[in-house]
Each structure stands twice: as structure tokens, then as C-alpha cells.
Short mmCIF file of C-alpha atoms in Angstrom, two decimals:
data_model
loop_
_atom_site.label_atom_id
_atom_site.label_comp_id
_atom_site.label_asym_id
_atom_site.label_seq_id
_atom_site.Cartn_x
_atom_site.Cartn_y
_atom_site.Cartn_z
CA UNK A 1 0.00 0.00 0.00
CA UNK A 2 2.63 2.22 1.12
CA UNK A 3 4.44 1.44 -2.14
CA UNK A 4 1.25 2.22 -4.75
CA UNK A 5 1.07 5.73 -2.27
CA UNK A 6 4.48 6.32 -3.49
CA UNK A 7 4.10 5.57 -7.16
CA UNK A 8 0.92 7.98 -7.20
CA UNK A 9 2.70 10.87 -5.79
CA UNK A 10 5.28 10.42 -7.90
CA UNK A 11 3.18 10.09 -10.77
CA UNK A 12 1.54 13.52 -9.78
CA UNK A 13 4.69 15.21 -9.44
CA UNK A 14 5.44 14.07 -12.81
CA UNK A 15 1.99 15.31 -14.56
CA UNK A 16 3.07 18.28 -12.69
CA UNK A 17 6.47 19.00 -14.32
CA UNK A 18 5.17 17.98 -17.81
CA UNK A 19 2.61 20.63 -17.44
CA UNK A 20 5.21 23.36 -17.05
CA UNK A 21 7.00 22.07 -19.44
CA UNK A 22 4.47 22.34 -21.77
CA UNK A 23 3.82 25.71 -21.15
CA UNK A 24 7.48 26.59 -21.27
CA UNK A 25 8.26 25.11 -24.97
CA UNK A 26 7.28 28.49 -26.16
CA UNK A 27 9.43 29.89 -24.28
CA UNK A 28 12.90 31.96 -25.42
CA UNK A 29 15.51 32.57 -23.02
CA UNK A 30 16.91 31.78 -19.47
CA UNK A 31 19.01 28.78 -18.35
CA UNK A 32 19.22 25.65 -15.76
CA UNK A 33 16.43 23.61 -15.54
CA UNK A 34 13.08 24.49 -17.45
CA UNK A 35 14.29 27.46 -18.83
CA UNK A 36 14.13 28.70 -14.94
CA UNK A 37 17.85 29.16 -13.97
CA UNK A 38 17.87 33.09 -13.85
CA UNK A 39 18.50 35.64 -16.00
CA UNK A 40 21.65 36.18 -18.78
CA UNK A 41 23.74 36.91 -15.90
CA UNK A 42 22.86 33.13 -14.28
CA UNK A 43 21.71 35.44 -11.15
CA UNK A 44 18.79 33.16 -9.76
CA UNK A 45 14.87 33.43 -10.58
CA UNK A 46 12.93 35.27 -7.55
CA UNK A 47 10.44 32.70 -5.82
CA UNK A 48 6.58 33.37 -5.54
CA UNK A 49 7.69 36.23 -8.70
CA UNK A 50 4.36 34.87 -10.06
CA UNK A 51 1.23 35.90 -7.70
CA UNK A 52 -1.92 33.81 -7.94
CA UNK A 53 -5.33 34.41 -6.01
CA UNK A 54 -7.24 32.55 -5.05
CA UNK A 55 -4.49 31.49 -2.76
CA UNK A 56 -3.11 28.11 -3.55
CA UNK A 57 -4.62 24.90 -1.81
CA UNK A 58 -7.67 27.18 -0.59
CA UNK A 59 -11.02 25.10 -0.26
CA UNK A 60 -14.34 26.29 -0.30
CA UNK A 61 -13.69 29.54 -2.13
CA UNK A 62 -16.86 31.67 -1.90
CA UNK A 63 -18.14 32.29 -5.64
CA UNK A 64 -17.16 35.64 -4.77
CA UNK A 65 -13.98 35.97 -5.29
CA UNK A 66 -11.87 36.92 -8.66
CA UNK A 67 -9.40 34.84 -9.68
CA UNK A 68 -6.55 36.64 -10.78
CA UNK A 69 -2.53 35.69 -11.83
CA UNK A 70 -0.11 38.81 -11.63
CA UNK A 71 3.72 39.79 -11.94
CA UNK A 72 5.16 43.05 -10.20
CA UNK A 73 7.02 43.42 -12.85
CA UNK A 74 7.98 42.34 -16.63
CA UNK A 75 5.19 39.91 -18.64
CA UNK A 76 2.96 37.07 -18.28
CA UNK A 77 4.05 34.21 -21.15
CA UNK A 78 1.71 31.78 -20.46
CA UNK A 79 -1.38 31.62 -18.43
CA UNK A 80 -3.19 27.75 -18.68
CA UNK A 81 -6.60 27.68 -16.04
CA UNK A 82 -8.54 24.82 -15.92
CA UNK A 83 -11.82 24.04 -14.07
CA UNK A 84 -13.04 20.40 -13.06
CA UNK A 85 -16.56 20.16 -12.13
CA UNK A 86 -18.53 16.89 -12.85
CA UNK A 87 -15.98 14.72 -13.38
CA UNK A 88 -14.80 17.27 -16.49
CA UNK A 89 -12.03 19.15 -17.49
CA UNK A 90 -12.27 22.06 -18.95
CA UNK A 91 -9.99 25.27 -20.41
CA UNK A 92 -11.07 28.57 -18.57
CA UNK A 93 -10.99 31.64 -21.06
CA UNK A 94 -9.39 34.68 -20.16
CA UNK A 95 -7.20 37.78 -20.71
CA UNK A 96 -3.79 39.30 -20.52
CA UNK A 97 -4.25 42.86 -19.68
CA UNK A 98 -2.41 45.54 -21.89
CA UNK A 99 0.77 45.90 -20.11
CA UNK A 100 1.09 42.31 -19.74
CA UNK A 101 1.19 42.20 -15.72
CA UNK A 102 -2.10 40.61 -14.99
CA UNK A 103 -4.47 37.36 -16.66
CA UNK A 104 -7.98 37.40 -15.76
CA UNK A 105 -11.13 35.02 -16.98
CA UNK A 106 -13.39 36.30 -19.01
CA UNK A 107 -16.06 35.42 -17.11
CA UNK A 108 -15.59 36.84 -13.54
CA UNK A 109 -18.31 34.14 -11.71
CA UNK A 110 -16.56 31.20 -10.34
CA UNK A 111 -17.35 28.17 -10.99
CA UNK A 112 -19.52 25.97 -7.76
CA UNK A 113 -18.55 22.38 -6.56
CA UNK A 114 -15.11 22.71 -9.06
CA UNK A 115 -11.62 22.34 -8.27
CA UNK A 116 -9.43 25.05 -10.39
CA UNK A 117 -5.19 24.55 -11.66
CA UNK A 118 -3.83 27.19 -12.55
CA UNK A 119 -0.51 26.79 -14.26
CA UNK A 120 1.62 30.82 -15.50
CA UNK A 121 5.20 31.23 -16.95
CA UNK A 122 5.89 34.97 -16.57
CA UNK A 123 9.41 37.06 -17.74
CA UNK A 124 10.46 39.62 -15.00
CA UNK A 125 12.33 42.98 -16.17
CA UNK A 126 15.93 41.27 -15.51
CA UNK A 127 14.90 38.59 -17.70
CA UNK A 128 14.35 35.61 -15.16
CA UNK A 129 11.58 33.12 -16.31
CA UNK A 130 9.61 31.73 -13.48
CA UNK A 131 6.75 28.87 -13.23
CA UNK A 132 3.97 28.45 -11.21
CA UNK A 133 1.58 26.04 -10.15
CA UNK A 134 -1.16 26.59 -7.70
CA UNK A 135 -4.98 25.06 -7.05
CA UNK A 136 -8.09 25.93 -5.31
CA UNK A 137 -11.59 24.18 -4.42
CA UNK A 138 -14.86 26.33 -4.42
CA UNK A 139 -17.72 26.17 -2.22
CA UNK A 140 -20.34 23.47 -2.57
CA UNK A 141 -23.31 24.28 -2.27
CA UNK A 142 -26.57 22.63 -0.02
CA UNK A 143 -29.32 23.53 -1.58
CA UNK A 144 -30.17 23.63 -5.67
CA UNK A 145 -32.78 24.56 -7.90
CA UNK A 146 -33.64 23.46 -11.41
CA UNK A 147 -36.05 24.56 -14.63
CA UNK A 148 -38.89 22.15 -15.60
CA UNK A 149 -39.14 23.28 -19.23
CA UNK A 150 -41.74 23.27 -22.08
CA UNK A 151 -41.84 22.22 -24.85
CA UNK A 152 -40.05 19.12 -25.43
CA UNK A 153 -36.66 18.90 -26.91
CA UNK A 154 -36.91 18.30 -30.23
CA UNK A 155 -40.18 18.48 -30.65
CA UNK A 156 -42.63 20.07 -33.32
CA UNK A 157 -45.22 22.05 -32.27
CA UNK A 158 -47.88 24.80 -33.19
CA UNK A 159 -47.31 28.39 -33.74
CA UNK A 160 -49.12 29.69 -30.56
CA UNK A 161 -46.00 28.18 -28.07
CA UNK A 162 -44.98 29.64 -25.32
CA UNK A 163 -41.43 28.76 -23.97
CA UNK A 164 -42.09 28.36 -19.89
CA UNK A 165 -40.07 27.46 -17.48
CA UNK A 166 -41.35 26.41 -13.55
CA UNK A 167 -38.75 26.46 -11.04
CA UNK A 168 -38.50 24.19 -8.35
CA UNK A 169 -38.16 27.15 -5.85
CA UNK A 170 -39.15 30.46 -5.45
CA UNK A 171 -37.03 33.16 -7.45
CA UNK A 172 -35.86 36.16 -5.24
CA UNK A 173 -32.60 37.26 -8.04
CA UNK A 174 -35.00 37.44 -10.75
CA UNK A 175 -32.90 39.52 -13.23
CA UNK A 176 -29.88 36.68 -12.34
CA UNK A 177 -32.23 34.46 -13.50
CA UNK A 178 -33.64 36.13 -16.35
CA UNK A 179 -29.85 37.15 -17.61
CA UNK A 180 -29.08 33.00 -17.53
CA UNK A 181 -31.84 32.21 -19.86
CA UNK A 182 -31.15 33.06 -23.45
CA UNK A 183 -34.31 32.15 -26.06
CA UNK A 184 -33.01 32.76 -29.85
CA UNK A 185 -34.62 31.90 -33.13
CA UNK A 186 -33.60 30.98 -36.60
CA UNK A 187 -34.67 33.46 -38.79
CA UNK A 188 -34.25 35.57 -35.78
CA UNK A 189 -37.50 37.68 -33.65
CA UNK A 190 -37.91 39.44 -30.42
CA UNK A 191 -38.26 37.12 -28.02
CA UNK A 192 -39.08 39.02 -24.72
CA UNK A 193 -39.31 36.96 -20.83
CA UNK A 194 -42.40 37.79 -18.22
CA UNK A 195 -42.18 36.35 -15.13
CA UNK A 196 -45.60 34.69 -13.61
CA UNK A 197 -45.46 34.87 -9.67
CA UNK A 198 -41.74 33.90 -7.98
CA UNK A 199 -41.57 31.02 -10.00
CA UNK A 200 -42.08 30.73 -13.34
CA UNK A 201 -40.63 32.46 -16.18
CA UNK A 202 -42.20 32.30 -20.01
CA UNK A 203 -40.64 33.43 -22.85
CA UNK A 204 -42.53 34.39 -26.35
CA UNK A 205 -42.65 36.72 -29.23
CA UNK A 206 -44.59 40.03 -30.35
CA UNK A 207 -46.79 37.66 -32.28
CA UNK A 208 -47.81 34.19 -33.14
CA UNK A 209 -44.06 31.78 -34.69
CA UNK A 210 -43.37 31.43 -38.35
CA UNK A 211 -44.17 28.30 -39.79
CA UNK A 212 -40.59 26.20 -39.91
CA UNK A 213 -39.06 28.53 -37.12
CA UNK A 214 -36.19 26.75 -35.13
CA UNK A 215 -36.24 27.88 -31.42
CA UNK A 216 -33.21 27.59 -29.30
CA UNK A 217 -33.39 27.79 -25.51
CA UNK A 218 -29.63 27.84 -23.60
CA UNK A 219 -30.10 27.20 -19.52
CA UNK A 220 -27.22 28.71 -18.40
CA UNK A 221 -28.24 28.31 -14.73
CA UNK A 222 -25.76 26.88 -13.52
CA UNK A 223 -23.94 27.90 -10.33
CA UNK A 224 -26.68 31.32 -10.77
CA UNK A 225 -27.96 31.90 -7.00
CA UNK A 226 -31.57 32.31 -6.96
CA UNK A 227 -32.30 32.65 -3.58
CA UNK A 228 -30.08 33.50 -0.69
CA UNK A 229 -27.93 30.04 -0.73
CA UNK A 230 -29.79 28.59 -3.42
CA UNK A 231 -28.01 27.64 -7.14
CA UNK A 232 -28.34 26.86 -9.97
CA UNK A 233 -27.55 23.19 -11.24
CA UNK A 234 -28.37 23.04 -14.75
CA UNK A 235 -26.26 24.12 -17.95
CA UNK A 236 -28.05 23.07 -20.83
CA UNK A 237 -30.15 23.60 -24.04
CA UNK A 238 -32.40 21.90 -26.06
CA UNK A 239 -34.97 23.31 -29.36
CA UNK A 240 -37.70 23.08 -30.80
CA UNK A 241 -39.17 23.46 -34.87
CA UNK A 242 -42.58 25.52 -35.27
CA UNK A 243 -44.71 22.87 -37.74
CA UNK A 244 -47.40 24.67 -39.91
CA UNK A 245 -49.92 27.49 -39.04
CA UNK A 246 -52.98 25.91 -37.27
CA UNK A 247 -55.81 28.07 -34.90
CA UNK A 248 -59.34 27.16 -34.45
CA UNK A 249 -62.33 30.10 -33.47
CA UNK A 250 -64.89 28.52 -30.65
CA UNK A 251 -67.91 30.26 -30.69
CA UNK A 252 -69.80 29.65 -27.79
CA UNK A 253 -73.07 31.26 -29.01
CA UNK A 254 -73.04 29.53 -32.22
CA UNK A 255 -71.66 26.20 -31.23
CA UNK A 256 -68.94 26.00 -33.57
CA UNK A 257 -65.24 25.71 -34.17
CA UNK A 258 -63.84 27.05 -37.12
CA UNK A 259 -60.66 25.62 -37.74
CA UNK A 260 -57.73 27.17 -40.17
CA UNK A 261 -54.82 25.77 -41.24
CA UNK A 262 -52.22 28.28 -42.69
CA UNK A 263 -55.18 30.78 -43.09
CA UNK A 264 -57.67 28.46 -44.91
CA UNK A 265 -60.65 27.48 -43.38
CA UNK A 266 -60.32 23.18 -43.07
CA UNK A 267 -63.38 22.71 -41.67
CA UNK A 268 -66.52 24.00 -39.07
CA UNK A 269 -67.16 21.74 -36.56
CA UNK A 270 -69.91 22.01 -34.24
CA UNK A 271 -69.46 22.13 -30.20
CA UNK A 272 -70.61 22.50 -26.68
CA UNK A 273 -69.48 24.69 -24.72
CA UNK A 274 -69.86 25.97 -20.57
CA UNK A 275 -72.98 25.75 -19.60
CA UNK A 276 -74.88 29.24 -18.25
CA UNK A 277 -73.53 28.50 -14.75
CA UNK A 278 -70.13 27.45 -15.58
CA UNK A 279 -69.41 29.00 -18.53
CA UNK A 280 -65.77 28.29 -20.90
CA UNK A 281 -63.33 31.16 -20.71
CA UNK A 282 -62.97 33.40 -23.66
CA UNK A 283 -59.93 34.14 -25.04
CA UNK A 284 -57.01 32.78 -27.03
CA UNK A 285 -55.28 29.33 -25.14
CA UNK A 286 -52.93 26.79 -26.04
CA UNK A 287 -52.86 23.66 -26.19
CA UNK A 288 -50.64 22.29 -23.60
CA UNK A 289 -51.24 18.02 -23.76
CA UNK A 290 -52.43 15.64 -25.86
CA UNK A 291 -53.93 12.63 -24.23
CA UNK A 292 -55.62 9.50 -26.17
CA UNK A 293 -57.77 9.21 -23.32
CA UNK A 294 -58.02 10.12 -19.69
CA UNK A 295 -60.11 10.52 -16.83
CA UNK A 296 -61.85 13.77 -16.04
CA UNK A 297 -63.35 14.10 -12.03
CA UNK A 298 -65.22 16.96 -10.97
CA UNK A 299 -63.61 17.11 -7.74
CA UNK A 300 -60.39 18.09 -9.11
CA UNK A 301 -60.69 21.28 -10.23
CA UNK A 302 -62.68 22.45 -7.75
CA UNK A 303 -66.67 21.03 -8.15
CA UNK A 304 -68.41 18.24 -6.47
CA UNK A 305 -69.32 15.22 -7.33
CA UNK A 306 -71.02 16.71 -10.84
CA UNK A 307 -69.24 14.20 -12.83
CA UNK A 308 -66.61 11.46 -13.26
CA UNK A 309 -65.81 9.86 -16.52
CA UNK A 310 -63.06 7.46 -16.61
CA UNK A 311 -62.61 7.31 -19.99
CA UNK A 312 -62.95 10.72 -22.04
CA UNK A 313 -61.58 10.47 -25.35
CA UNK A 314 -58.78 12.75 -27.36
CA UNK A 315 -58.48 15.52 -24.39
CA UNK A 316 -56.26 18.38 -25.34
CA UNK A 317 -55.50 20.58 -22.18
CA UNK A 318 -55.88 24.08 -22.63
CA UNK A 319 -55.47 25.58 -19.05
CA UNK A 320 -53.86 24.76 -15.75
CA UNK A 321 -57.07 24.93 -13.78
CA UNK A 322 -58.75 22.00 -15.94
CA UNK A 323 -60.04 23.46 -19.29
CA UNK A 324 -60.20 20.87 -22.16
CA UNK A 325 -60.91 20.44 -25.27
CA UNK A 326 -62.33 16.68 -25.75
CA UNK A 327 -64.30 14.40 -27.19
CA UNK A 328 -68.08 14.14 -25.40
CA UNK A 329 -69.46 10.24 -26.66
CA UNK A 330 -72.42 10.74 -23.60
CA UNK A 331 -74.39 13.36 -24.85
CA UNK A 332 -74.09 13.41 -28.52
CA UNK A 333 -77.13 15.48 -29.28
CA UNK A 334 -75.07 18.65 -27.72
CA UNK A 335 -72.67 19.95 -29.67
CA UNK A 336 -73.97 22.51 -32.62
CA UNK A 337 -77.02 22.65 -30.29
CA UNK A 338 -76.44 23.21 -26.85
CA UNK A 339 -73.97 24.26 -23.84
CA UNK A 340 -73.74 21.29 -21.09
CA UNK A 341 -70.05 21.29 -20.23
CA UNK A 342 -68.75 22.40 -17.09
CA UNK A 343 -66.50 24.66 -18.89
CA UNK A 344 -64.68 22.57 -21.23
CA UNK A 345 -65.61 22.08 -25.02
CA UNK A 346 -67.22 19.07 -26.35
CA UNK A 347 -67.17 17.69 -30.10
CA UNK A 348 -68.98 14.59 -30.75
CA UNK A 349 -66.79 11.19 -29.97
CA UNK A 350 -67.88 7.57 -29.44
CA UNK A 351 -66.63 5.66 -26.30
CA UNK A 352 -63.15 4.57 -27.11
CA UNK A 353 -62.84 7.50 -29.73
CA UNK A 354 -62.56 7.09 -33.47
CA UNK A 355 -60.89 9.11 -36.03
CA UNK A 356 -63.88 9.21 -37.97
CA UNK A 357 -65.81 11.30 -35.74
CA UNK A 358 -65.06 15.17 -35.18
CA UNK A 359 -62.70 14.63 -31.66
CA UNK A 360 -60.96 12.31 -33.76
CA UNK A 361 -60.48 14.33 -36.64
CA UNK A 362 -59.22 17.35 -34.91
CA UNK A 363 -57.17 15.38 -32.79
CA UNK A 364 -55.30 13.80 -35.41
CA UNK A 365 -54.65 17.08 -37.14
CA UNK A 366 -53.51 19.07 -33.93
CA UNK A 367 -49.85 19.51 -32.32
CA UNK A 368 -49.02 20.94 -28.75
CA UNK A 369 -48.73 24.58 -29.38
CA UNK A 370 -51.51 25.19 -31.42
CA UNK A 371 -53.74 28.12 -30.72
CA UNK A 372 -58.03 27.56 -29.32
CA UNK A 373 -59.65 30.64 -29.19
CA UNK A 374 -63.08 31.04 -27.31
CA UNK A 375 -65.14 34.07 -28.59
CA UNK A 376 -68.74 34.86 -27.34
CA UNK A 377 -69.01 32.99 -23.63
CA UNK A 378 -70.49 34.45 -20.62
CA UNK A 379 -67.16 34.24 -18.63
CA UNK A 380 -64.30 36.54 -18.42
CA UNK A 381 -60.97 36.55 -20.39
CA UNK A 382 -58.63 33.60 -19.28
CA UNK A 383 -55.59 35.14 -17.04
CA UNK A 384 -52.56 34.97 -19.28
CA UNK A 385 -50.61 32.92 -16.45
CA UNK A 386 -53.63 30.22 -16.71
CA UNK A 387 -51.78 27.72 -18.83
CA UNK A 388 -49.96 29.02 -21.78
CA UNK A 389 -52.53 31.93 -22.64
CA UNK A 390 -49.84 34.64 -22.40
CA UNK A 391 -51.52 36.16 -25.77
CA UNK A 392 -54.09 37.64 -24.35
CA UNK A 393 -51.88 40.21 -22.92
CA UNK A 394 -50.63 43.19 -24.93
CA UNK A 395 -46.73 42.98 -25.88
CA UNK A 396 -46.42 46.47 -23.84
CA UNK A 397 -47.70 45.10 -20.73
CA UNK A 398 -45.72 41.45 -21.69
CA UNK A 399 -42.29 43.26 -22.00
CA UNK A 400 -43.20 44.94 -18.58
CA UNK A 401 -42.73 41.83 -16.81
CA UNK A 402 -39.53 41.19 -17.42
CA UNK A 403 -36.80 41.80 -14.75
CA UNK A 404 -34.37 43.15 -16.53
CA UNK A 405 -35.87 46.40 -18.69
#
């Protein structure tokens, strides 16, 4: 044992030397060993010439701090950082300011739960060449946070998303936040954040996505505190592709749906609606889920025991608090007649559903993403944070929810 402990030091030692080495192949000049002897006149190299904070062997180094390498006097050579974190290695970016005396990252914000090396070969004005070799841990943090995101990465969806991410705590450093999340689009548009309550964050532009728009979303969350003691742990990104134009009209006073695809009317199917004492929201929703089949209980989203159908067929989710759009196989004289929902819309279905009746046929033609809107009900406008119906609010008052103006 004592033996292998041995062979591993030396074996570090070694890695270490070849490092300097490497970084002094460049390098003109100087004599003895490494090209670190002295100057022309053999005098001796000065020890500690090169300066390095954080100091070396220093653990839990608060995020805080700067990282800098510096000289008194003469030139940096060679500055090589590197930042472990997760089991990788990885070069750390940074700068030589203009008179040569000091190297600094590019990006000031240390990284969390990372161990740094930092290897520098600097020239002093007598023309010594020193090396240096120093290392640091940072501070680990208890407590994390992450984004659940929609859409899907990778998916295809309808022109009416909404990129919307729900945190899995509350979000005090909102513009932190806000300034870690980048949302860009190929051919580019404004894309513009509002924040919904402490924690969620959705992202969309002035108007509905181009047809064959790719949507990039970059998570740089990462080590970003969101709360007093509370980081980041995600550094990711994923897209998405906008599919073709699709948005269907409910009018609840006429018991229709007239649905469009890329402007042309497909087809008018008819509906049911609310009913006069629990009417459907108006205004424009998304739809959020696609599900072959699911149950559907009163008592869920908020009524008694009113109903509770195990087996409703093609439900497309349209709110948070429970609206759908489905398919209704248990009163079939309603829709194009007559409002019995309790706030959802019906089109005629069969139990099991069937692609050859109207739930069917506009579930088969329908992606996540794609835009319902509800004209003429008795109820008031969905809120905007009710799902993914952010476009019923004005792209003034949207922008004004960001954190960062």
C-alpha cells in the first residue's frame, strides 16, 4: 500500500512538471532547468515572482472571489486555467491585460462544486523566467434549484408556443435568472421573458411563430444563485421546430369551431361549450397536452361530485385549472345545439374514440402549441398565467414583466 502511495505521488509530481513544461516550450531565453535558472547573468529566478489568487490549496472559495494571476514586474508568457466540475475538465478563457502584468477570466463568476489549476510562466524585467503552479476548491453548495421546461426537446409544435419554465423554488434574483436564460430563433425575432409569480418564467414573441421557425433555448443556470444560498444546477439547451400554421375560433353562441390551417378554413365543426352557470373562458389558449384518453373528475378542479368519466376520449389541455378540449361520446345530441359542459368544449366522440368522428379528426390534425380561441361565452378573459394563454396580454404590458428592462 505504502508502495502504490508512493508511485501515485510520484506520478503527480510528474503530470506536474510535464505541465510546465508544456507551457514553457514556447518559451525563449533563461538557463538551468526548465528554462528557470535566472536571468543572462545566471543570477537566480525570484520565488513566488508569479502571484496567484485565489491562494493556492484554498477550499471552499466563496463564488465571490476573482481569480486573478499577476507579476510586479515584466510579462505574463503563459497563463493555462482549468476548471473540473462533474468529473470534467475544462480550459477557462481569459485575458492578458495591456501591459502584460495581470491574466484574468473572461467570465468573472466562479465556478460551484469545481476544483481550479492554474498553471503561469511569466518574464520579469531582468529577464528571469519563473513557473507556477497553484490550485483551489470552491464552495459546494446545499441547496439547488432546477427549470422544468416546455416544450419538449426536439419536438414540433404549433405556432401559438410559449417557452415556460417552472422552477422548483421560489425566485428572489430574478434579473440573475432572467440574464441566464437566453431564447433565440432561426430566422431571428424578439423574443421578450415575463415572469408569472416567484416562479415561473415564459418566454414568447410580439406575435404568433413562423411556420418552420427553429427555437433555441440555452439554460445557463448553472452555479446562478436564486435565492439567498440557493443555485443553480443546470447548464443546458435543447430546441424546438414551429410545424405549420394551425388556430381554431370557438364560438360559444353559435356552437362552432372554425378551424384554419395556414389561413384556410379546413373545416366548421360544431361544439358545446360551458354551460350558463359554468361557462368556458374566452380568449385565445394553447394547447398544452395531448392525451388519447383520460379521466376527467369533478372534484379536481374544484366542483363536487357533478361528474366522473373514466374514460374521455382525445383531451387536449388548454389551461392549468382543468379546461379541455375533448371528445363528449355521452351526450351526442349537444354539440352545434347546446352548452352542457362544465367549462370545457365538447365535439362529438364515441366511447373509445374514433378518427372518424369530429374529436378524432381534430385530434389527429392538432400539435401541442396550437392556438383555441373562445369568442362569445359568458365568462371573463382567461388570465394569461392560466396555462400558456400569455396572448391575451398586450406585448407592452408582456415586455413589462420582465426583470431586466
Amino acid at each position: 500500500m505504502h508502495v502504490q502511495g508512493r508511485a501515485r505521488r510520484a506520478a503527480g509530481a510528474l503530470a506536474a512538471v510535464l505541465t510546465w513544461v508544456g507551457l514553457l516550450a514556447g518559451c525563449t531565453g533563461g538557463s538551468g532547468p526548465l528554462g528557470l535558472g535566472g536571468g543572462p547573468d545566471g543570477t537566480p529566478a525570484p520565488r513566488d515572482a508569479i502571484r496567484v489568487t485565489p491562494d493556492d490549496g484554498s477550499t471552499a472559495v466563496p463564488q465571490s472571489r476573482r481569480l486573478r494571476v499577476r507579476v510586479p514586474d515584466g510579462r505574463l508568457e503563459k497563463v493555462k486555467v482549468v476548471v473540473e466540475q462533474d468529473a470534467r475538465a475544462t480550459p477557462v478563457a481569459g485575458h492578458l491585460s495591456t501591459d502584460g502584468l495581470t491574466w484574468r477570466p473572461d467570465d468573472d463568476r466562479l465556478a460551484l462544486a469545481a476544483r481550479y489549476t492554474v498553471d503561469a510562466v511569466a518574464l520579469d524585467s531582468a529577464g528571469h523566467r519563473s513557473a507556477r503552479h497553484t490550485w483551489f476548491t470552491t464552495y459546494v453548495p446545499d441547496k439547488r434549484f432546477i427549470a422544468y421546461a416546455t416544450p419538449e426537446d426536439r419536438s414540433v409544435v404549433g405556432t401559438g408556443m410559449i417557452v415556460s419554465l417552472a422552477f422548483s423554488t421560489d425566485i428572489v434574483n430574478k434579473a440573475a435568472v432572467e440574464r441566464a436564460v437566453r431564447v433565440s430563433a432561426r430566422p431571428p425575432v424578439e423574443i421578450r421573458p415575463h415572469w408569472f409569480g416567484k416562479n415561473r418564467l415564459d418566454f414568447r414573441p410580439e406575435r404568433y411563430w413562423k411556420p418552420g421557425t427553429k427555437v433555441t433555448v440555452d439554460l445557463g443556470l448553472r452555479d446562478v444563485e436564486a435565492a439567498k444560498g440557493v443555485f443553480g444546477l443546470q447548464a443546458k439547451s435543447f430546441s424546438f421546430t414551429v410545424g405549420r400554421s394551425q388556430t381554431s375560433v370557438v364560438d360559444a353562441a353559435a356552437h362552432t369551431m372554425e378551424v384554419r390551417r395556414d389561413g384556410r378554413l379546413l373545416a366548421t365543426v360544431p361544439i358545446t361549450a360551458g354551460a350558463p352557470d359554468t361557462p368556458t373562458y374566452n380568449g385565445k389558449m394553447v394547447v398544452m397536452d395531448m392525451l388519447e384518453e383520460t379521466r376527467m373528475n369533478g372534484q379536481t378542479v374544484g366542483f363536487g361530485g357533478e361528474y366522473d368519466i373514466p374514460d374521455v376520449p382525445h383531451a387536449m389541455r388548454l389551461t392549468d385549472s382543468g379546461t379541455f378540449l375533448h371528445g363528449n361520446y355521452w351526450d351526442p345530441t349537444a354539440p352545434g345545439v347546446s352548452n352542457v359542459s362544465h367549462g370545457c368544449v365538447g365535439l362529438r366522440d364515441v366511447q373509445g374514440g374514433s378518427s372518424d368522428t369530429p374529436a378524432g379528426w381534430f385530434f389527429d390534425r392538432s400539435l401541442i402549441g396550437d392556438v383555441v380561441e373562445i369568442v362569445n361565452s359568458r365568462d371573463k378573459t382567461v388570465d394569461p398565467g392560466n396555462g400558456l394563454s400569455g396572448w391575451n396580454m398586450t406585448w407592452a404590458a408582456w415586455k413589462a414583466g420582465a426583470a431586466v428592462k
